[in-house]
Amino acid sequence: MIYLIFILILNFSCAEKKSTEKAINQPELVTTSKTDTLKFTSGIRAIFQDSKGNYWFGSHNEGVSFYNGKSFEYFTVNEGLSDNQIRSIQEDKNGKIWFGTARGVSVYDKGKFTNYPYMNNNPLFDWNKTNGDLWFNAGAEDGINRFDGINMNYLIFPKPQNKNADTADNTFGVTGISKDKDGKVWIATYAALFSYDGKMLNIFDKGKLNLKDNERLHIRSVLADSKGRIWIGNNGIGVLLMEGTSTINFSEKHHLIHPTSKRNGNKSEPGTLEHPFAIEEDSEGNIWFGDLYTGAWKYDGKTLTNYSISEKLSNPMIWTIYKDNKNNLLFGIADGNIFKFNGKTFEKQF
């Protein structure tokens, strides 16, 4: 009898262990909550529409929201994200969704997250030893992450040797990534702009970008457009435009820097374009800029038009501009709202 009881207890214990292991390995996540409207309040830093038409929204410090056309689901560090600050979102050829966060890279696949720290014990200085189309802004201050299909590589930026390079108060943390029509990758960091064609890595520092003595680099965005031009958003001195070997201050050329501006990131006056945090090209080839203080700007190749998103915004800063699968232009705002441009005005979405 005692032997029988022992066997029953042993079987129950084994069954309980197997059940516990199954729960631990269960890939399906239970999201934090579901809502009918987007509930972020810390700001929208990233917008992405996947190949199935679903939207993903990355917040400043509240994680990710997934929208399937009916409801919003939320994922945070509690569900497996590396960090709640989301800086970029993209999809790979296998349908996996990748997030660049403030503390590494997270990938969402089949209901679960896998995380990669932004740094590893074997950083690479030779960029040519890696490959892969997935690049990440993931919180590092001196390099960038690149996934080769198997491993997450951490590539170190070479530092400018120019004595005029503006690196004293800046890091080489990545703020923007854009690929041009020839496949070259353009990487914006606070202290310099980098381009990489698969063989050669070029550095564009304060001297190469023709900045004045009283101007400092603090790059927040970059766009390689369909015409081969490179647009650089710099916090404090406006938009820089590279065409071939020539670089000009686009904001200054169009008289969009206030005469009394200290060009150091201080709050700017209305009607100026001194703090472009977001740049995007629409389906008609117009270039859009999202400013920290002065709303949205559209450049049609000849004229610039300034738009106020909404007078009711608690914080008008535009974190991101995104063109979705139907060529809608979506604007992510620092107060947590998202607006769509309808051709004339802005409509609140989601």
CSV table of C-alpha atoms in Angstrom, one decimal:
chain,number,residue,atom,x,y,z
A,1,MET,CA,0.0,0.0,0.0
A,2,ILE,CA,2.8,2.4,0.9
A,3,TYR,CA,4.6,1.4,-2.3
A,4,LEU,CA,1.5,2.2,-4.3
A,5,ILE,CA,1.1,5.6,-2.7
A,6,PHE,CA,4.7,6.4,-3.4
A,7,ILE,CA,4.2,5.5,-7.1
A,8,LEU,CA,1.2,7.7,-7.3
A,9,ILE,CA,3.0,10.6,-5.6
A,10,LEU,CA,6.0,10.2,-8.0
A,11,ASN,CA,3.7,10.1,-11.1
A,12,PHE,CA,1.9,13.2,-9.9
A,13,SER,CA,5.2,15.0,-9.2
A,14,CYS,CA,6.5,14.2,-12.7
A,15,ALA,CA,3.3,15.2,-14.4
A,16,GLU,CA,3.4,18.5,-12.4
A,17,LYS,CA,7.0,19.1,-13.5
A,18,LYS,CA,6.1,18.5,-17.2
A,19,SER,CA,3.1,20.8,-16.9
A,20,THR,CA,5.3,23.5,-15.4
A,21,GLU,CA,8.0,23.1,-18.2
A,22,LYS,CA,5.3,23.4,-20.8
A,23,ALA,CA,4.0,26.6,-19.3
A,24,ILE,CA,7.5,28.1,-19.2
A,25,ASN,CA,8.2,27.2,-22.8
A,26,GLN,CA,4.8,28.3,-24.0
A,27,PRO,CA,5.5,30.8,-26.8
A,28,GLU,CA,2.1,32.5,-26.8
A,29,LEU,CA,2.0,35.8,-25.0
A,30,VAL,CA,-0.8,37.4,-23.0
A,31,THR,CA,-0.6,41.1,-23.8
A,32,THR,CA,-0.8,43.7,-21.1
A,33,SER,CA,-4.2,44.8,-22.3
A,34,LYS,CA,-6.5,45.5,-25.2
A,35,THR,CA,-8.1,48.8,-26.1
A,36,ASP,CA,-10.3,50.2,-28.9
A,37,THR,CA,-8.1,53.3,-29.2
A,38,LEU,CA,-4.4,53.9,-28.9
A,39,LYS,CA,-3.5,54.8,-25.3
A,40,PHE,CA,0.1,55.9,-25.4
A,41,THR,CA,0.9,59.2,-23.7
A,42,SER,CA,4.7,59.3,-23.7
A,43,GLY,CA,5.0,59.9,-27.5
A,44,ILE,CA,5.1,57.9,-30.7
A,45,ARG,CA,8.7,57.3,-31.8
A,46,ALA,CA,8.2,54.7,-34.5
A,47,ILE,CA,5.4,53.6,-36.8
A,48,PHE,CA,5.4,50.5,-39.1
A,49,GLN,CA,2.9,48.6,-41.2
A,50,ASP,CA,3.8,45.0,-41.8
A,51,SER,CA,3.2,42.9,-44.9
A,52,LYS,CA,-0.2,41.7,-43.5
A,53,GLY,CA,-1.4,45.3,-43.1
A,54,ASN,CA,-1.1,45.4,-39.4
A,55,TYR,CA,0.3,48.5,-37.7
A,56,TRP,CA,2.9,48.6,-35.0
A,57,PHE,CA,3.5,51.7,-32.9
A,58,GLY,CA,6.6,52.2,-30.8
A,59,SER,CA,6.4,54.6,-27.8
A,60,HIS,CA,8.9,56.7,-26.0
A,61,ASN,CA,8.6,54.7,-22.8
A,62,GLU,CA,5.5,52.5,-22.8
A,63,GLY,CA,6.5,49.7,-25.2
A,64,VAL,CA,4.8,48.6,-28.4
A,65,SER,CA,1.2,48.6,-29.5
A,66,PHE,CA,-0.1,46.2,-32.2
A,67,TYR,CA,-3.2,47.2,-34.2
A,68,ASN,CA,-5.0,44.6,-36.4
A,69,GLY,CA,-7.7,47.0,-37.6
A,70,LYS,CA,-10.0,46.3,-34.7
A,71,SER,CA,-8.2,46.6,-31.4
A,72,PHE,CA,-4.8,47.6,-29.9
A,73,GLU,CA,-2.7,45.1,-28.0
A,74,TYR,CA,0.3,46.2,-25.9
A,75,PHE,CA,3.7,44.7,-25.2
A,76,THR,CA,6.2,45.9,-22.7
A,77,VAL,CA,9.3,44.5,-20.9
A,78,ASN,CA,6.8,42.4,-18.9
A,79,GLU,CA,6.0,40.5,-22.1
A,80,GLY,CA,9.7,40.2,-23.1
A,81,LEU,CA,10.8,43.4,-24.8
A,82,SER,CA,14.4,44.5,-24.2
A,83,ASP,CA,13.2,48.0,-23.2
A,84,ASN,CA,10.0,50.1,-23.3
A,85,GLN,CA,11.6,52.8,-25.4
A,86,ILE,CA,11.1,51.8,-29.1
A,87,ARG,CA,13.4,53.6,-31.6
A,88,SER,CA,12.7,51.6,-34.8
A,89,ILE,CA,10.5,48.9,-36.2
A,90,GLN,CA,11.1,46.7,-39.3
A,91,GLU,CA,10.1,43.3,-40.8
A,92,ASP,CA,12.4,40.7,-42.3
A,93,LYS,CA,11.8,38.5,-45.3
A,94,ASN,CA,10.4,35.8,-43.0
A,95,GLY,CA,7.7,38.0,-41.5
A,96,LYS,CA,9.5,38.5,-38.2
A,97,ILE,CA,9.1,42.0,-36.6
A,98,TRP,CA,12.2,43.6,-35.3
A,99,PHE,CA,12.4,46.4,-32.7
A,100,GLY,CA,15.4,48.6,-32.0
A,101,THR,CA,15.0,49.7,-28.4
A,102,ALA,CA,17.0,51.8,-25.9
A,103,ARG,CA,18.6,48.6,-24.6
A,104,GLY,CA,19.1,46.2,-27.4
A,105,VAL,CA,17.1,44.5,-30.2
A,106,SER,CA,13.9,42.5,-29.8
A,107,VAL,CA,12.4,40.2,-32.5
A,108,TYR,CA,8.8,39.1,-32.3
A,109,ASP,CA,8.0,35.8,-34.0
A,110,LYS,CA,5.1,33.3,-33.5
A,111,GLY,CA,4.0,34.9,-30.3
A,112,LYS,CA,7.2,35.4,-28.4
A,113,PHE,CA,10.2,37.8,-28.1
A,114,THR,CA,13.8,37.0,-28.5
A,115,ASN,CA,16.3,39.6,-27.3
A,116,TYR,CA,19.8,40.6,-28.4
A,117,PRO,CA,21.8,43.0,-26.2
A,118,TYR,CA,23.2,45.9,-28.2
A,119,MET,CA,26.8,45.1,-27.2
A,120,ASN,CA,28.6,41.8,-27.0
A,121,ASN,CA,32.0,40.6,-26.0
A,122,ASN,CA,33.3,40.6,-29.5
A,123,PRO,CA,32.7,44.1,-31.1
A,124,LEU,CA,33.8,44.4,-34.7
A,125,PHE,CA,35.9,47.1,-36.2
A,126,ASP,CA,36.1,45.6,-39.7
A,127,TRP,CA,32.6,46.2,-41.1
A,128,ASN,CA,33.4,44.0,-44.2
A,129,LYS,CA,33.3,40.9,-42.1
A,130,THR,CA,29.5,41.1,-41.7
A,131,ASN,CA,26.5,41.1,-44.0
A,132,GLY,CA,22.8,41.4,-43.8
A,133,ASP,CA,20.1,44.1,-44.5
A,134,LEU,CA,18.9,44.6,-40.9
A,135,TRP,CA,20.4,47.5,-39.2
A,136,PHE,CA,19.4,48.8,-35.7
A,137,ASN,CA,19.4,51.9,-33.6
A,138,ALA,CA,19.6,50.0,-30.3
A,139,GLY,CA,20.9,52.3,-27.6
A,140,ALA,CA,24.7,52.0,-28.1
A,141,GLU,CA,26.9,55.1,-28.0
A,142,ASP,CA,29.7,54.2,-30.2
A,143,GLY,CA,28.4,51.7,-32.8
A,144,ILE,CA,25.5,50.1,-34.6
A,145,ASN,CA,23.9,46.6,-34.6
A,146,ARG,CA,23.6,44.5,-37.8
A,147,PHE,CA,21.9,41.1,-38.0
A,148,ASP,CA,23.4,38.6,-40.5
A,149,GLY,CA,20.6,36.1,-40.3
A,150,ILE,CA,22.2,34.1,-37.5
A,151,ASN,CA,24.2,36.5,-35.2
A,152,MET,CA,23.7,40.0,-34.0
A,153,ASN,CA,26.9,41.9,-34.8
A,154,TYR,CA,28.0,45.1,-33.0
A,155,LEU,CA,30.0,47.3,-35.3
A,156,ILE,CA,32.2,50.1,-33.9
A,157,PHE,CA,32.3,53.5,-35.6
A,158,PRO,CA,35.7,54.9,-36.5
A,159,LYS,CA,36.1,58.3,-34.9
A,160,PRO,CA,36.8,61.4,-37.0
A,161,GLN,CA,40.4,62.5,-37.0
A,162,ASN,CA,39.5,66.1,-38.0
A,163,LYS,CA,40.4,68.4,-35.2
A,164,ASN,CA,37.3,70.4,-36.0
A,165,ALA,CA,35.1,67.4,-35.5
A,166,ASP,CA,32.3,68.2,-33.0
A,167,THR,CA,32.5,65.3,-30.6
A,168,ALA,CA,33.1,66.9,-27.3
A,169,ASP,CA,29.5,66.9,-26.1
A,170,ASN,CA,28.1,64.3,-28.5
A,171,THR,CA,28.2,60.5,-28.7
A,172,PHE,CA,28.0,58.3,-31.7
A,173,GLY,CA,24.6,56.9,-30.7
A,174,VAL,CA,22.6,56.2,-33.8
A,175,THR,CA,19.6,58.5,-34.4
A,176,GLY,CA,18.6,57.5,-38.0
A,177,ILE,CA,19.2,54.9,-40.7
A,178,SER,CA,18.3,55.3,-44.4
A,179,LYS,CA,19.3,53.3,-47.5
A,180,ASP,CA,19.7,55.0,-50.9
A,181,LYS,CA,18.7,53.8,-54.3
A,182,ASP,CA,22.1,52.2,-54.9
A,183,GLY,CA,22.0,50.2,-51.7
A,184,LYS,CA,24.3,52.4,-49.7
A,185,VAL,CA,23.4,52.7,-46.0
A,186,TRP,CA,23.4,56.2,-44.4
A,187,ILE,CA,23.7,56.2,-40.6
A,188,ALA,CA,23.0,59.4,-38.6
A,189,THR,CA,24.6,59.7,-35.2
A,190,TYR,CA,24.7,62.7,-32.9
A,191,ALA,CA,28.3,63.5,-33.7
A,192,ALA,CA,28.7,62.5,-37.4
A,193,LEU,CA,27.1,61.0,-40.4
A,194,PHE,CA,28.4,57.7,-41.9
A,195,SER,CA,27.8,56.0,-45.2
A,196,TYR,CA,28.6,52.4,-46.0
A,197,ASP,CA,28.4,50.8,-49.4
A,198,GLY,CA,29.4,47.3,-48.4
A,199,LYS,CA,33.1,47.9,-48.8
A,200,MET,CA,34.0,51.5,-47.8
A,201,LEU,CA,32.8,53.4,-44.7
A,202,ASN,CA,32.9,57.2,-45.0
A,203,ILE,CA,32.7,59.7,-42.2
A,204,PHE,CA,31.0,63.2,-42.6
A,205,ASP,CA,31.9,65.3,-39.6
A,206,LYS,CA,31.5,69.0,-38.9
A,207,GLY,CA,34.2,70.0,-41.3
A,208,LYS,CA,33.0,67.9,-44.2
A,209,LEU,CA,29.4,69.1,-43.7
A,210,ASN,CA,30.6,72.7,-44.0
A,211,LEU,CA,29.4,73.9,-40.6
A,212,LYS,CA,30.3,77.3,-39.3
A,213,ASP,CA,32.4,77.9,-36.2
A,214,ASN,CA,29.3,78.7,-34.0
A,215,GLU,CA,27.4,75.6,-35.2
A,216,ARG,CA,27.6,72.2,-33.7
A,217,LEU,CA,26.5,68.8,-35.0
A,218,HIS,CA,23.6,67.1,-33.2
A,219,ILE,CA,22.0,65.0,-36.0
A,220,ARG,CA,18.6,63.6,-35.3
A,221,SER,CA,17.4,62.3,-38.7
A,222,VAL,CA,18.6,61.3,-42.2
A,223,LEU,CA,16.8,60.5,-45.5
A,224,ALA,CA,18.2,59.3,-48.8
A,225,ASP,CA,15.5,60.3,-51.2
A,226,SER,CA,14.5,58.9,-54.6
A,227,LYS,CA,16.6,61.5,-56.5
A,228,GLY,CA,19.8,60.5,-54.7
A,229,ARG,CA,19.9,63.5,-52.4
A,230,ILE,CA,20.8,63.1,-48.7
A,231,TRP,CA,18.7,65.2,-46.2
A,232,ILE,CA,20.2,65.6,-42.7
A,233,GLY,CA,18.1,66.9,-39.8
A,234,ASN,CA,20.3,68.7,-37.2
A,235,ASN,CA,18.9,69.8,-33.9
A,236,GLY,CA,19.8,73.5,-33.7
A,237,ILE,CA,20.9,74.4,-37.2
A,238,GLY,CA,18.1,73.0,-39.3
A,239,VAL,CA,18.3,70.8,-42.5
A,240,LEU,CA,21.5,70.1,-44.3
A,241,LEU,CA,21.3,68.9,-47.9
A,242,MET,CA,23.9,66.8,-49.7
A,243,GLU,CA,23.9,66.6,-53.5
A,244,GLY,CA,26.9,64.8,-54.9
A,245,THR,CA,29.9,66.4,-53.3
A,246,SER,CA,28.1,69.6,-52.3
A,247,THR,CA,26.5,70.3,-48.9
A,248,ILE,CA,24.4,73.3,-48.1
A,249,ASN,CA,22.4,74.5,-45.1
A,250,PHE,CA,18.9,74.1,-46.6
A,251,SER,CA,17.1,75.9,-43.8
A,252,GLU,CA,19.5,78.9,-44.0
A,253,LYS,CA,19.1,79.1,-47.8
A,254,HIS,CA,15.3,79.3,-47.4
A,255,HIS,CA,15.6,81.9,-44.6
A,256,LEU,CA,14.2,79.5,-42.0
A,257,ILE,CA,16.8,80.1,-39.3
A,258,HIS,CA,15.9,83.1,-37.1
A,259,PRO,CA,18.5,85.9,-37.2
A,260,THR,CA,18.9,85.8,-33.4
A,261,SER,CA,19.2,82.0,-33.2
A,262,LYS,CA,22.2,80.7,-31.2
A,263,ARG,CA,22.2,77.5,-33.3
A,264,ASN,CA,22.7,75.4,-30.3
A,265,GLY,CA,19.4,73.6,-29.8
A,266,ASN,CA,17.5,76.3,-28.0
A,267,LYS,CA,13.8,76.8,-28.6
A,268,SER,CA,13.1,78.3,-32.0
A,269,GLU,CA,10.7,81.0,-33.1
A,270,PRO,CA,7.5,80.2,-35.2
A,271,GLY,CA,8.1,80.0,-38.9
A,272,THR,CA,11.6,78.5,-38.5
A,273,LEU,CA,13.0,75.1,-39.4
A,274,GLU,CA,15.8,74.6,-36.9
A,275,HIS,CA,15.0,71.4,-35.2
A,276,PRO,CA,14.0,68.7,-37.7
A,277,PHE,CA,13.6,65.4,-35.8
A,278,ALA,CA,11.9,63.5,-38.7
A,279,ILE,CA,12.3,63.5,-42.5
A,280,GLU,CA,10.2,61.5,-45.1
A,281,GLU,CA,9.5,61.5,-48.8
A,282,ASP,CA,5.9,61.0,-49.9
A,283,SER,CA,4.6,59.2,-53.0
A,284,GLU,CA,4.7,62.3,-55.1
A,285,GLY,CA,8.4,63.1,-54.3
A,286,ASN,CA,7.7,65.8,-51.8
A,287,ILE,CA,10.1,66.0,-48.8
A,288,TRP,CA,8.5,66.4,-45.4
A,289,PHE,CA,10.2,67.6,-42.2
A,290,GLY,CA,8.9,67.3,-38.7
A,291,ASP,CA,10.2,69.9,-36.3
A,292,LEU,CA,10.5,69.9,-32.6
A,293,TYR,CA,8.6,73.2,-32.2
A,294,THR,CA,7.2,74.5,-35.5
A,295,GLY,CA,5.1,71.6,-36.9
A,296,ALA,CA,5.3,69.9,-40.3
A,297,TRP,CA,7.0,71.3,-43.4
A,298,LYS,CA,6.5,70.2,-47.0
A,299,TYR,CA,9.0,70.9,-49.8
A,300,ASP,CA,7.7,70.3,-53.3
A,301,GLY,CA,11.0,71.1,-55.0
A,302,LYS,CA,10.3,74.9,-55.2
A,303,THR,CA,8.4,76.1,-52.2
A,304,LEU,CA,8.1,75.2,-48.5
A,305,THR,CA,4.8,75.0,-46.8
A,306,ASN,CA,4.4,75.0,-43.0
A,307,TYR,CA,1.5,73.1,-41.4
A,308,SER,CA,0.3,73.2,-37.8
A,309,ILE,CA,-0.8,69.7,-36.9
A,310,SER,CA,-3.3,70.7,-34.3
A,311,GLU,CA,-3.8,73.6,-31.9
A,312,LYS,CA,-4.9,71.2,-29.2
A,313,LEU,CA,-1.7,69.2,-28.8
A,314,SER,CA,0.0,69.3,-25.4
A,315,ASN,CA,3.3,68.8,-27.1
A,316,PRO,CA,3.6,69.5,-30.8
A,317,MET,CA,6.9,67.8,-31.3
A,318,ILE,CA,7.0,65.4,-34.3
A,319,TRP,CA,9.0,62.3,-33.5
A,320,THR,CA,8.5,60.4,-36.7
A,321,ILE,CA,6.9,60.6,-40.2
A,322,TYR,CA,6.0,57.3,-41.9
A,323,LYS,CA,4.6,56.4,-45.3
A,324,ASP,CA,2.4,53.3,-45.1
A,325,ASN,CA,1.5,50.6,-47.6
A,326,LYS,CA,-1.2,52.8,-49.1
A,327,ASN,CA,1.0,55.9,-49.3
A,328,ASN,CA,-0.7,57.6,-46.4
A,329,LEU,CA,1.6,59.9,-44.5
A,330,LEU,CA,1.4,59.3,-40.8
A,331,PHE,CA,2.9,61.7,-38.2
A,332,GLY,CA,3.9,60.4,-34.7
A,333,ILE,CA,3.6,63.1,-32.1
A,334,ALA,CA,5.3,63.5,-28.7
A,335,ASP,CA,2.0,63.6,-26.8
A,336,GLY,CA,1.1,60.1,-28.0
A,337,ASN,CA,-1.2,61.0,-30.9
A,338,ILE,CA,-0.9,60.0,-34.6
A,339,PHE,CA,-2.2,62.2,-37.4
A,340,LYS,CA,-2.7,61.5,-41.2
A,341,PHE,CA,-2.2,64.2,-43.8
A,342,ASN,CA,-5.3,64.1,-46.1
A,343,GLY,CA,-3.9,66.4,-48.8
A,344,LYS,CA,-4.9,69.6,-47.1
A,345,THR,CA,-5.1,69.2,-43.4
A,346,PHE,CA,-4.3,66.7,-40.6
A,347,GLU,CA,-6.7,64.1,-39.2
A,348,LYS,CA,-6.2,62.3,-36.0
A,349,GLN,CA,-5.9,58.5,-36.5
A,350,PHE,CA,-6.3,55.5,-34.3
